[in-house]
Short mmCIF file of N, CA and C in Angstrom, two decimals:
data_model
loop_
_atom_site.label_atom_id
_atom_site.label_comp_id
_atom_site.label_asym_id
_atom_site.label_seq_id
_atom_site.Cartn_x
_atom_site.Cartn_y
_atom_site.Cartn_z
N MET A 1 -116.75 21.30 85.01
CA MET A 1 -117.32 20.33 84.01
C MET A 1 -118.73 20.05 84.27
N ASP A 2 -119.58 19.91 83.31
CA ASP A 2 -120.94 19.78 83.57
C ASP A 2 -120.88 18.16 83.78
N GLU A 3 -121.38 17.71 84.82
CA GLU A 3 -121.44 16.22 85.32
C GLU A 3 -122.40 15.67 84.40
N ARG A 4 -123.35 16.19 83.91
CA ARG A 4 -124.41 15.47 83.28
C ARG A 4 -124.00 15.07 81.83
N ILE A 5 -122.69 15.51 81.47
CA ILE A 5 -122.42 14.99 80.04
C ILE A 5 -121.79 13.50 80.27
N ASP A 6 -122.15 12.69 79.61
CA ASP A 6 -121.70 11.21 79.56
C ASP A 6 -121.14 10.85 78.39
N PRO A 7 -119.97 10.26 78.18
CA PRO A 7 -119.45 10.18 76.91
C PRO A 7 -120.17 8.86 76.17
N ASP A 8 -120.40 7.88 77.09
CA ASP A 8 -121.36 6.77 76.47
C ASP A 8 -122.56 7.37 75.75
N GLU A 9 -123.50 7.92 76.61
CA GLU A 9 -124.57 8.68 76.01
C GLU A 9 -124.45 9.50 74.73
N LEU A 10 -123.31 10.13 74.76
CA LEU A 10 -123.06 11.10 73.63
C LEU A 10 -122.80 10.36 72.29
N LEU A 11 -122.01 9.21 72.57
CA LEU A 11 -121.76 8.46 71.35
C LEU A 11 -122.87 7.54 70.89
N ALA A 12 -123.73 7.11 71.83
CA ALA A 12 -125.00 6.25 71.51
C ALA A 12 -125.85 7.30 70.83
N GLY A 13 -126.02 8.45 71.29
CA GLY A 13 -126.93 9.40 70.63
C GLY A 13 -126.52 9.85 69.16
N VAL A 14 -125.29 9.53 68.85
CA VAL A 14 -124.92 9.98 67.49
C VAL A 14 -124.72 8.73 66.72
N GLY A 15 -125.01 7.58 67.18
CA GLY A 15 -124.84 6.20 66.62
C GLY A 15 -123.32 5.84 66.38
N PHE A 16 -122.58 6.29 67.05
CA PHE A 16 -121.25 5.92 67.01
C PHE A 16 -120.97 4.28 66.90
N ASP A 17 -120.19 3.68 66.06
CA ASP A 17 -119.90 2.38 65.96
C ASP A 17 -118.41 2.32 65.58
N ALA A 18 -117.59 1.89 66.70
CA ALA A 18 -116.20 1.75 66.50
C ALA A 18 -115.63 0.86 65.49
N ASP A 19 -116.56 -0.17 65.21
CA ASP A 19 -116.39 -1.15 64.40
C ASP A 19 -116.37 -0.74 62.65
N GLU A 20 -117.27 0.36 62.54
CA GLU A 20 -117.38 1.02 61.34
C GLU A 20 -116.81 2.52 61.03
N SER A 21 -115.95 2.88 62.09
CA SER A 21 -115.32 4.27 62.08
C SER A 21 -113.74 4.26 62.03
N VAL A 22 -113.23 5.18 61.41
CA VAL A 22 -111.85 5.75 61.54
C VAL A 22 -111.37 6.02 62.76
N LEU A 23 -112.19 6.23 63.76
CA LEU A 23 -111.83 6.79 65.05
C LEU A 23 -111.83 5.64 65.96
N THR A 24 -110.87 5.77 66.78
CA THR A 24 -111.07 4.83 68.08
C THR A 24 -112.27 5.13 69.03
N ARG A 25 -112.55 4.49 69.84
CA ARG A 25 -113.70 4.89 70.85
C ARG A 25 -113.15 5.90 71.57
N ARG A 26 -111.88 5.98 72.05
CA ARG A 26 -111.49 7.22 72.94
C ARG A 26 -111.23 8.30 72.19
N GLN A 27 -110.94 8.25 70.95
CA GLN A 27 -110.94 9.61 69.95
C GLN A 27 -112.33 10.16 69.71
N ALA A 28 -113.28 9.12 69.63
CA ALA A 28 -114.56 9.58 69.48
C ALA A 28 -115.31 10.27 70.73
N GLU A 29 -114.78 9.69 71.89
CA GLU A 29 -115.27 10.24 73.15
C GLU A 29 -114.61 11.71 73.27
N VAL A 30 -113.49 11.87 72.98
CA VAL A 30 -112.86 13.11 73.09
C VAL A 30 -113.46 14.14 72.13
N LEU A 31 -113.72 13.79 70.90
CA LEU A 31 -114.30 14.71 70.06
C LEU A 31 -115.71 15.09 70.40
N ALA A 32 -116.41 14.00 70.82
CA ALA A 32 -117.87 14.41 71.43
C ALA A 32 -117.93 15.25 72.50
N LEU A 33 -117.02 15.09 73.49
CA LEU A 33 -117.03 15.93 74.49
C LEU A 33 -116.40 17.49 74.17
N ARG A 34 -115.53 17.53 73.29
CA ARG A 34 -114.98 18.62 73.14
C ARG A 34 -116.07 19.52 72.04
N GLU A 35 -116.98 18.81 71.15
CA GLU A 35 -117.85 19.49 70.56
C GLU A 35 -118.96 19.86 71.32
N ASN A 36 -118.98 19.40 72.72
CA ASN A 36 -119.90 19.84 73.65
C ASN A 36 -119.18 20.86 74.65
N ASP A 37 -118.18 21.43 74.31
CA ASP A 37 -117.50 22.54 75.03
C ASP A 37 -116.86 22.10 76.15
N VAL A 38 -116.55 20.82 76.31
CA VAL A 38 -115.88 20.50 77.70
C VAL A 38 -114.37 20.75 77.46
N ARG A 39 -113.74 21.17 78.32
CA ARG A 39 -112.28 21.55 78.36
C ARG A 39 -111.56 20.24 78.31
N GLN A 40 -110.17 20.38 77.73
CA GLN A 40 -109.36 19.24 77.75
C GLN A 40 -109.09 18.67 79.26
N SER A 41 -108.76 19.57 79.75
CA SER A 41 -108.36 19.19 81.38
C SER A 41 -109.42 18.49 82.06
N ASP A 42 -110.75 18.90 81.67
CA ASP A 42 -111.91 18.11 82.29
C ASP A 42 -112.21 16.77 81.87
N ILE A 43 -111.76 16.61 80.38
CA ILE A 43 -112.06 15.43 79.83
C ILE A 43 -110.86 14.61 80.24
N GLY A 44 -109.55 14.99 80.58
CA GLY A 44 -108.75 14.23 81.10
C GLY A 44 -109.06 13.66 82.49
N GLU A 45 -109.68 14.46 83.29
CA GLU A 45 -110.18 14.04 84.64
C GLU A 45 -111.20 12.89 84.33
N LEU A 46 -112.12 13.25 83.71
CA LEU A 46 -113.24 12.15 83.55
C LEU A 46 -112.64 11.10 83.03
N LEU A 47 -111.60 10.91 82.06
CA LEU A 47 -111.28 9.82 81.46
C LEU A 47 -109.98 9.20 81.94
N GLY A 48 -109.55 9.92 83.13
CA GLY A 48 -108.34 9.33 83.94
C GLY A 48 -106.99 9.47 83.19
N THR A 49 -107.05 10.34 82.51
CA THR A 49 -105.77 10.76 82.05
C THR A 49 -105.37 12.24 82.13
N SER A 50 -104.17 12.57 81.32
CA SER A 50 -103.65 13.99 81.49
C SER A 50 -104.23 14.78 80.34
N ARG A 51 -104.31 16.18 80.62
CA ARG A 51 -104.76 17.17 79.45
C ARG A 51 -103.88 17.01 78.36
N ALA A 52 -102.55 16.86 78.53
CA ALA A 52 -101.69 16.64 77.28
C ALA A 52 -102.10 15.55 76.68
N ASN A 53 -102.50 14.40 77.17
CA ASN A 53 -102.81 13.15 76.41
C ASN A 53 -104.07 13.34 75.61
N ILE A 54 -105.19 14.03 76.21
CA ILE A 54 -106.26 14.48 75.63
C ILE A 54 -105.95 15.26 74.22
N SER A 55 -105.05 16.19 74.69
CA SER A 55 -104.66 16.95 73.46
C SER A 55 -104.14 16.18 72.23
N SER A 56 -103.37 15.22 72.46
CA SER A 56 -102.89 14.59 71.52
C SER A 56 -103.95 13.61 70.82
N ILE A 57 -105.01 12.88 71.69
CA ILE A 57 -106.02 12.22 71.25
C ILE A 57 -106.70 13.04 70.31
N GLU A 58 -106.93 14.19 70.79
CA GLU A 58 -108.04 14.94 69.97
C GLU A 58 -107.36 15.42 68.47
N ARG A 59 -106.02 15.86 68.59
CA ARG A 59 -105.10 16.01 67.43
C ARG A 59 -105.39 14.89 66.43
N ASN A 60 -104.98 13.69 67.12
CA ASN A 60 -105.04 12.58 66.04
C ASN A 60 -106.41 12.18 65.42
N ALA A 61 -107.55 12.55 66.29
CA ALA A 61 -108.75 12.16 65.89
C ALA A 61 -109.13 13.10 64.76
N ARG A 62 -108.88 14.54 65.05
CA ARG A 62 -108.97 15.28 63.79
C ARG A 62 -108.20 15.24 62.55
N GLU A 63 -106.97 14.56 62.76
CA GLU A 63 -106.28 14.27 61.48
C GLU A 63 -106.93 13.00 60.87
N ASN A 64 -107.56 12.28 61.60
CA ASN A 64 -107.98 10.94 61.11
C ASN A 64 -109.37 11.13 60.23
N VAL A 65 -110.29 12.41 60.67
CA VAL A 65 -111.44 12.80 60.14
C VAL A 65 -110.96 13.52 59.01
N GLU A 66 -109.93 14.28 58.79
CA GLU A 66 -109.41 14.85 57.65
C GLU A 66 -109.13 13.65 56.66
N LYS A 67 -108.39 12.97 56.94
CA LYS A 67 -108.01 11.74 56.39
C LYS A 67 -109.18 11.11 55.65
N ALA A 68 -110.36 11.00 56.48
CA ALA A 68 -111.50 10.25 55.77
C ALA A 68 -112.09 10.98 54.99
N ARG A 69 -112.41 12.51 55.27
CA ARG A 69 -112.74 13.12 54.26
C ARG A 69 -112.24 13.16 52.92
N GLN A 70 -110.87 13.40 52.87
CA GLN A 70 -109.89 13.15 51.67
C GLN A 70 -110.25 11.98 51.06
N THR A 71 -110.20 10.88 51.69
CA THR A 71 -110.27 9.50 50.96
C THR A 71 -111.83 9.47 50.38
N VAL A 72 -113.02 10.03 51.01
CA VAL A 72 -114.25 9.98 50.57
C VAL A 72 -114.33 10.69 49.30
N ALA A 73 -113.69 11.94 49.36
CA ALA A 73 -113.53 12.83 48.16
C ALA A 73 -112.85 12.35 47.08
N PHE A 74 -111.81 11.55 47.36
CA PHE A 74 -110.98 10.91 46.23
C PHE A 74 -112.08 9.63 45.69
N ALA A 75 -112.62 8.93 46.46
CA ALA A 75 -113.43 7.82 46.06
C ALA A 75 -114.56 8.33 45.12
N ASN A 76 -115.23 9.52 45.67
CA ASN A 76 -116.03 10.11 44.75
C ASN A 76 -115.66 10.63 43.34
N THR A 77 -114.43 10.98 43.27
CA THR A 77 -114.19 11.51 42.07
C THR A 77 -113.25 10.60 41.28
N LEU A 78 -113.18 9.19 41.68
CA LEU A 78 -112.92 8.45 40.72
C LEU A 78 -113.64 8.08 39.62
N THR A 79 -114.86 8.20 39.57
CA THR A 79 -116.03 8.01 38.77
C THR A 79 -116.64 9.30 38.18
N ALA A 80 -116.01 10.53 38.56
CA ALA A 80 -116.35 11.70 38.08
C ALA A 80 -116.08 12.04 36.51
N PRO A 81 -117.33 12.17 35.88
CA PRO A 81 -117.24 12.49 34.37
C PRO A 81 -116.57 13.65 33.99
N VAL A 82 -116.30 14.62 34.98
CA VAL A 82 -115.64 15.79 34.69
C VAL A 82 -114.60 16.23 35.52
N ARG A 83 -113.43 16.41 34.89
CA ARG A 83 -112.09 16.64 35.37
C ARG A 83 -111.53 17.95 34.95
N VAL A 84 -111.28 18.87 35.72
CA VAL A 84 -110.73 20.11 35.13
C VAL A 84 -109.58 20.66 35.70
N ASP A 85 -108.64 20.69 35.49
CA ASP A 85 -107.26 21.05 35.97
C ASP A 85 -107.18 22.79 35.80
N ILE A 86 -106.96 23.46 36.79
CA ILE A 86 -106.73 24.91 36.83
C ILE A 86 -105.21 25.26 37.21
N GLU A 87 -104.75 25.86 36.52
CA GLU A 87 -103.34 26.25 36.61
C GLU A 87 -102.98 27.26 37.66
N ALA A 88 -101.82 27.35 38.32
CA ALA A 88 -101.52 28.76 39.19
C ALA A 88 -101.44 29.68 38.28
N GLY A 89 -101.90 30.83 38.83
CA GLY A 89 -102.03 32.15 37.96
C GLY A 89 -103.15 32.47 37.24
N THR A 90 -104.32 31.35 37.24
CA THR A 90 -105.35 31.54 36.62
C THR A 90 -106.36 32.69 37.30
N ASP A 91 -106.94 33.49 36.26
CA ASP A 91 -107.76 34.60 37.07
C ASP A 91 -109.06 33.87 37.49
N ILE A 92 -109.40 33.96 38.69
CA ILE A 92 -110.62 33.28 39.13
C ILE A 92 -111.75 33.38 38.51
N TYR A 93 -111.98 34.50 37.93
CA TYR A 93 -113.12 34.64 37.19
C TYR A 93 -113.29 33.86 35.76
N ASP A 94 -112.27 33.26 35.51
CA ASP A 94 -112.35 32.48 34.10
C ASP A 94 -112.73 30.94 34.64
N ILE A 95 -112.51 30.69 35.95
CA ILE A 95 -112.76 29.26 36.26
C ILE A 95 -114.23 28.65 36.22
N PRO A 96 -115.38 29.51 36.57
CA PRO A 96 -116.59 29.09 36.33
C PRO A 96 -117.11 28.66 35.03
N GLN A 97 -116.51 29.61 34.22
CA GLN A 97 -116.99 29.43 32.84
C GLN A 97 -116.28 27.93 32.18
N THR A 98 -115.00 27.77 32.55
CA THR A 98 -114.27 26.66 32.17
C THR A 98 -114.96 25.38 32.61
N VAL A 99 -115.23 25.30 34.09
CA VAL A 99 -115.90 24.14 34.40
C VAL A 99 -117.35 24.13 34.10
N TYR A 100 -118.13 24.90 33.75
CA TYR A 100 -119.35 24.87 32.98
C TYR A 100 -119.37 24.24 31.62
N ALA A 101 -118.19 24.75 30.96
CA ALA A 101 -117.99 24.17 29.65
C ALA A 101 -117.86 22.75 29.61
N ALA A 102 -116.84 22.33 30.41
CA ALA A 102 -116.51 20.87 30.95
C ALA A 102 -117.78 20.09 31.10
N CYS A 103 -118.70 20.66 31.87
CA CYS A 103 -119.91 20.13 32.52
C CYS A 103 -120.90 19.91 31.32
N ASP A 104 -120.85 21.02 30.46
CA ASP A 104 -121.91 20.95 29.36
C ASP A 104 -121.48 19.81 28.34
N GLU A 105 -120.12 19.66 27.93
CA GLU A 105 -119.82 18.80 27.15
C GLU A 105 -119.92 17.37 27.68
N ALA A 106 -119.94 17.07 29.07
CA ALA A 106 -119.84 15.85 29.64
C ALA A 106 -121.53 15.36 29.94
N GLY A 107 -122.24 16.53 29.64
CA GLY A 107 -123.98 16.39 29.98
C GLY A 107 -124.14 16.32 31.38
N VAL A 108 -123.39 17.10 32.19
CA VAL A 108 -123.55 16.95 33.62
C VAL A 108 -124.00 18.47 34.02
N GLU A 109 -125.16 18.41 34.97
CA GLU A 109 -125.43 19.72 35.43
C GLU A 109 -124.80 20.09 36.96
N VAL A 110 -124.10 21.08 36.91
CA VAL A 110 -123.50 21.34 38.18
C VAL A 110 -124.31 22.15 39.08
N ASN A 111 -124.11 21.94 40.34
CA ASN A 111 -124.96 22.45 41.34
C ASN A 111 -124.57 23.91 41.90
N TYR A 112 -123.72 24.52 41.37
CA TYR A 112 -123.06 25.66 41.97
C TYR A 112 -123.26 26.93 41.11
N GLY A 113 -123.53 27.96 41.33
CA GLY A 113 -123.69 29.17 40.56
C GLY A 113 -122.06 29.63 40.80
N SER A 114 -121.72 30.86 39.87
CA SER A 114 -120.19 31.26 39.89
C SER A 114 -119.79 31.56 41.25
N SER A 115 -120.54 32.34 41.84
CA SER A 115 -119.95 33.09 43.25
C SER A 115 -119.89 31.70 44.18
N ASN A 116 -120.72 30.86 44.33
CA ASN A 116 -120.71 29.46 45.21
C ASN A 116 -119.65 28.77 44.70
N LEU A 117 -119.28 28.68 43.47
CA LEU A 117 -118.27 27.66 42.78
C LEU A 117 -116.74 28.29 43.53
N LEU A 118 -116.83 29.58 43.26
CA LEU A 118 -115.58 30.16 43.82
C LEU A 118 -115.40 30.20 45.28
N GLN A 119 -116.52 30.13 45.90
CA GLN A 119 -116.35 30.20 47.48
C GLN A 119 -116.05 28.80 47.90
N LEU A 120 -116.53 27.65 47.08
CA LEU A 120 -116.18 26.45 47.27
C LEU A 120 -114.81 26.12 47.30
N ILE A 121 -114.12 26.82 46.07
CA ILE A 121 -112.62 26.61 45.92
C ILE A 121 -111.89 27.14 46.91
N ASP A 122 -112.33 28.29 47.26
CA ASP A 122 -111.66 29.15 48.35
C ASP A 122 -111.72 28.26 49.69
N ASP A 123 -112.75 27.69 50.04
CA ASP A 123 -112.94 26.88 51.16
C ASP A 123 -112.22 25.50 51.39
N SER A 124 -112.22 24.97 50.02
CA SER A 124 -111.65 23.56 49.72
C SER A 124 -110.04 23.56 50.15
N VAL A 125 -109.37 24.62 49.60
CA VAL A 125 -108.03 24.48 49.32
C VAL A 125 -107.51 25.82 50.01
N ASP A 126 -106.82 25.89 51.33
CA ASP A 126 -106.30 26.90 51.95
C ASP A 126 -105.30 27.65 51.01
N GLY A 127 -105.38 29.09 50.85
CA GLY A 127 -104.45 29.91 50.22
C GLY A 127 -104.63 29.75 48.60
N ALA A 128 -105.74 28.86 48.13
CA ALA A 128 -105.92 28.76 46.86
C ALA A 128 -106.15 30.00 46.02
N ILE A 129 -106.81 30.84 46.63
CA ILE A 129 -107.13 32.32 46.01
C ILE A 129 -106.50 33.32 46.68
N GLN A 130 -105.78 34.10 46.21
CA GLN A 130 -105.44 35.48 46.64
C GLN A 130 -105.36 36.52 45.87
N GLN A 131 -105.82 37.48 45.94
CA GLN A 131 -105.95 38.85 44.97
C GLN A 131 -106.61 38.27 43.46
N ASP A 132 -107.70 37.48 43.48
CA ASP A 132 -108.20 37.09 42.31
C ASP A 132 -107.58 36.26 41.45
N MET A 133 -106.51 35.60 42.03
CA MET A 133 -105.73 34.62 41.13
C MET A 133 -105.62 33.43 41.85
N VAL A 134 -105.55 32.24 41.26
CA VAL A 134 -105.34 30.98 41.66
C VAL A 134 -103.90 31.02 42.15
N GLN A 135 -103.41 30.59 43.27
CA GLN A 135 -102.13 30.40 43.74
C GLN A 135 -101.25 28.94 43.59
N VAL A 136 -102.34 28.01 43.53
CA VAL A 136 -101.59 26.53 43.61
C VAL A 136 -102.52 25.98 42.44
N PRO A 137 -101.80 24.93 41.64
CA PRO A 137 -102.68 24.27 40.73
C PRO A 137 -103.71 23.39 41.36
N LEU A 138 -104.94 23.40 40.71
CA LEU A 138 -106.07 22.78 41.61
C LEU A 138 -106.69 21.77 40.31
N ARG A 139 -107.30 20.71 41.11
CA ARG A 139 -108.13 19.89 40.18
C ARG A 139 -109.65 20.05 40.72
N ILE A 140 -110.44 20.16 39.89
CA ILE A 140 -112.04 20.31 40.04
C ILE A 140 -112.54 19.14 39.40
N ASP A 141 -113.16 18.38 40.21
CA ASP A 141 -113.97 17.23 39.61
C ASP A 141 -115.58 17.52 40.06
N VAL A 142 -116.35 17.03 38.93
CA VAL A 142 -117.91 17.16 39.22
C VAL A 142 -118.19 15.89 39.00
N THR A 143 -119.23 15.29 39.94
CA THR A 143 -119.75 13.85 39.79
C THR A 143 -120.90 13.95 38.79
N ASN A 144 -121.41 12.88 38.65
CA ASN A 144 -122.54 12.72 37.67
C ASN A 144 -123.83 13.31 38.26
N ASP A 145 -124.01 13.57 39.52
CA ASP A 145 -125.00 14.14 40.14
C ASP A 145 -124.84 15.67 40.47
N GLY A 146 -123.57 16.24 39.88
CA GLY A 146 -123.31 17.56 39.98
C GLY A 146 -122.50 18.11 41.20
N VAL A 147 -122.15 17.35 41.92
CA VAL A 147 -121.30 17.70 43.23
C VAL A 147 -119.96 18.02 42.61
N VAL A 148 -119.27 18.99 43.22
CA VAL A 148 -118.12 19.49 42.87
C VAL A 148 -117.28 19.23 44.07
N HIS A 149 -116.04 18.58 43.75
CA HIS A 149 -114.98 18.46 44.49
C HIS A 149 -113.65 19.15 44.27
N VAL A 150 -113.01 19.93 45.01
CA VAL A 150 -111.82 20.64 44.74
C VAL A 150 -110.62 20.18 45.50
N ARG A 151 -109.52 19.83 44.93
CA ARG A 151 -108.13 19.68 45.69
C ARG A 151 -107.20 20.17 45.15
N GLU A 152 -106.18 20.33 45.81
CA GLU A 152 -104.77 20.93 45.16
C GLU A 152 -104.11 19.63 44.42
N GLN A 153 -103.78 20.12 43.50
CA GLN A 153 -102.94 19.13 42.48
C GLN A 153 -101.56 18.64 43.19
N SER A 154 -101.16 17.80 43.21
CA SER A 154 -99.85 17.31 43.64
C SER A 154 -98.89 17.64 42.46
N ALA A 155 -97.57 17.96 42.80
CA ALA A 155 -96.70 18.61 41.95
C ALA A 155 -96.42 17.43 40.77
N GLU A 156 -96.58 16.29 40.91
CA GLU A 156 -96.35 15.56 39.80
C GLU A 156 -97.43 15.22 38.90
N HIS A 157 -98.59 15.63 39.19
CA HIS A 157 -99.85 15.58 38.28
C HIS A 157 -100.07 17.03 37.60
N SER A 158 -99.51 18.13 38.11
CA SER A 158 -99.67 19.45 37.60
C SER A 158 -98.95 19.76 36.22
N GLU A 159 -98.04 18.72 35.87
CA GLU A 159 -97.19 18.93 34.59
C GLU A 159 -98.02 18.80 33.45
#
């Protein structure tokens, strides 16, 4: 392990504040070290715990980060003036025009071209697009400033 890597310095360098974060200090330390290519076993040695415990801390930290991302996306879409539901079985090439029409109607300028919009959908929901077809019901929200958020619709909201 690179002995020059100090978790306190890493966290200070990125402005980590445990009081303002969904991560515990230990989770932040582990993520910061892992992002600097430090092995779990070396982190365990540095922090006085086992590699298995570091693995568990890292997994929980990454889950917390994903939950925070989903929460921010949800909060941003609460006031989104554009909401488009896309059914499973929809041809992907129909999506951009549907989204653009809804944006035009709401007076919102979307910040994505067709190919970028389709890439965003594919990147946002694992398995959403296969063989040019939508595989799961989707909700596409566009905020007032043209930011697009894509998420899979839950079963109770896709009816």
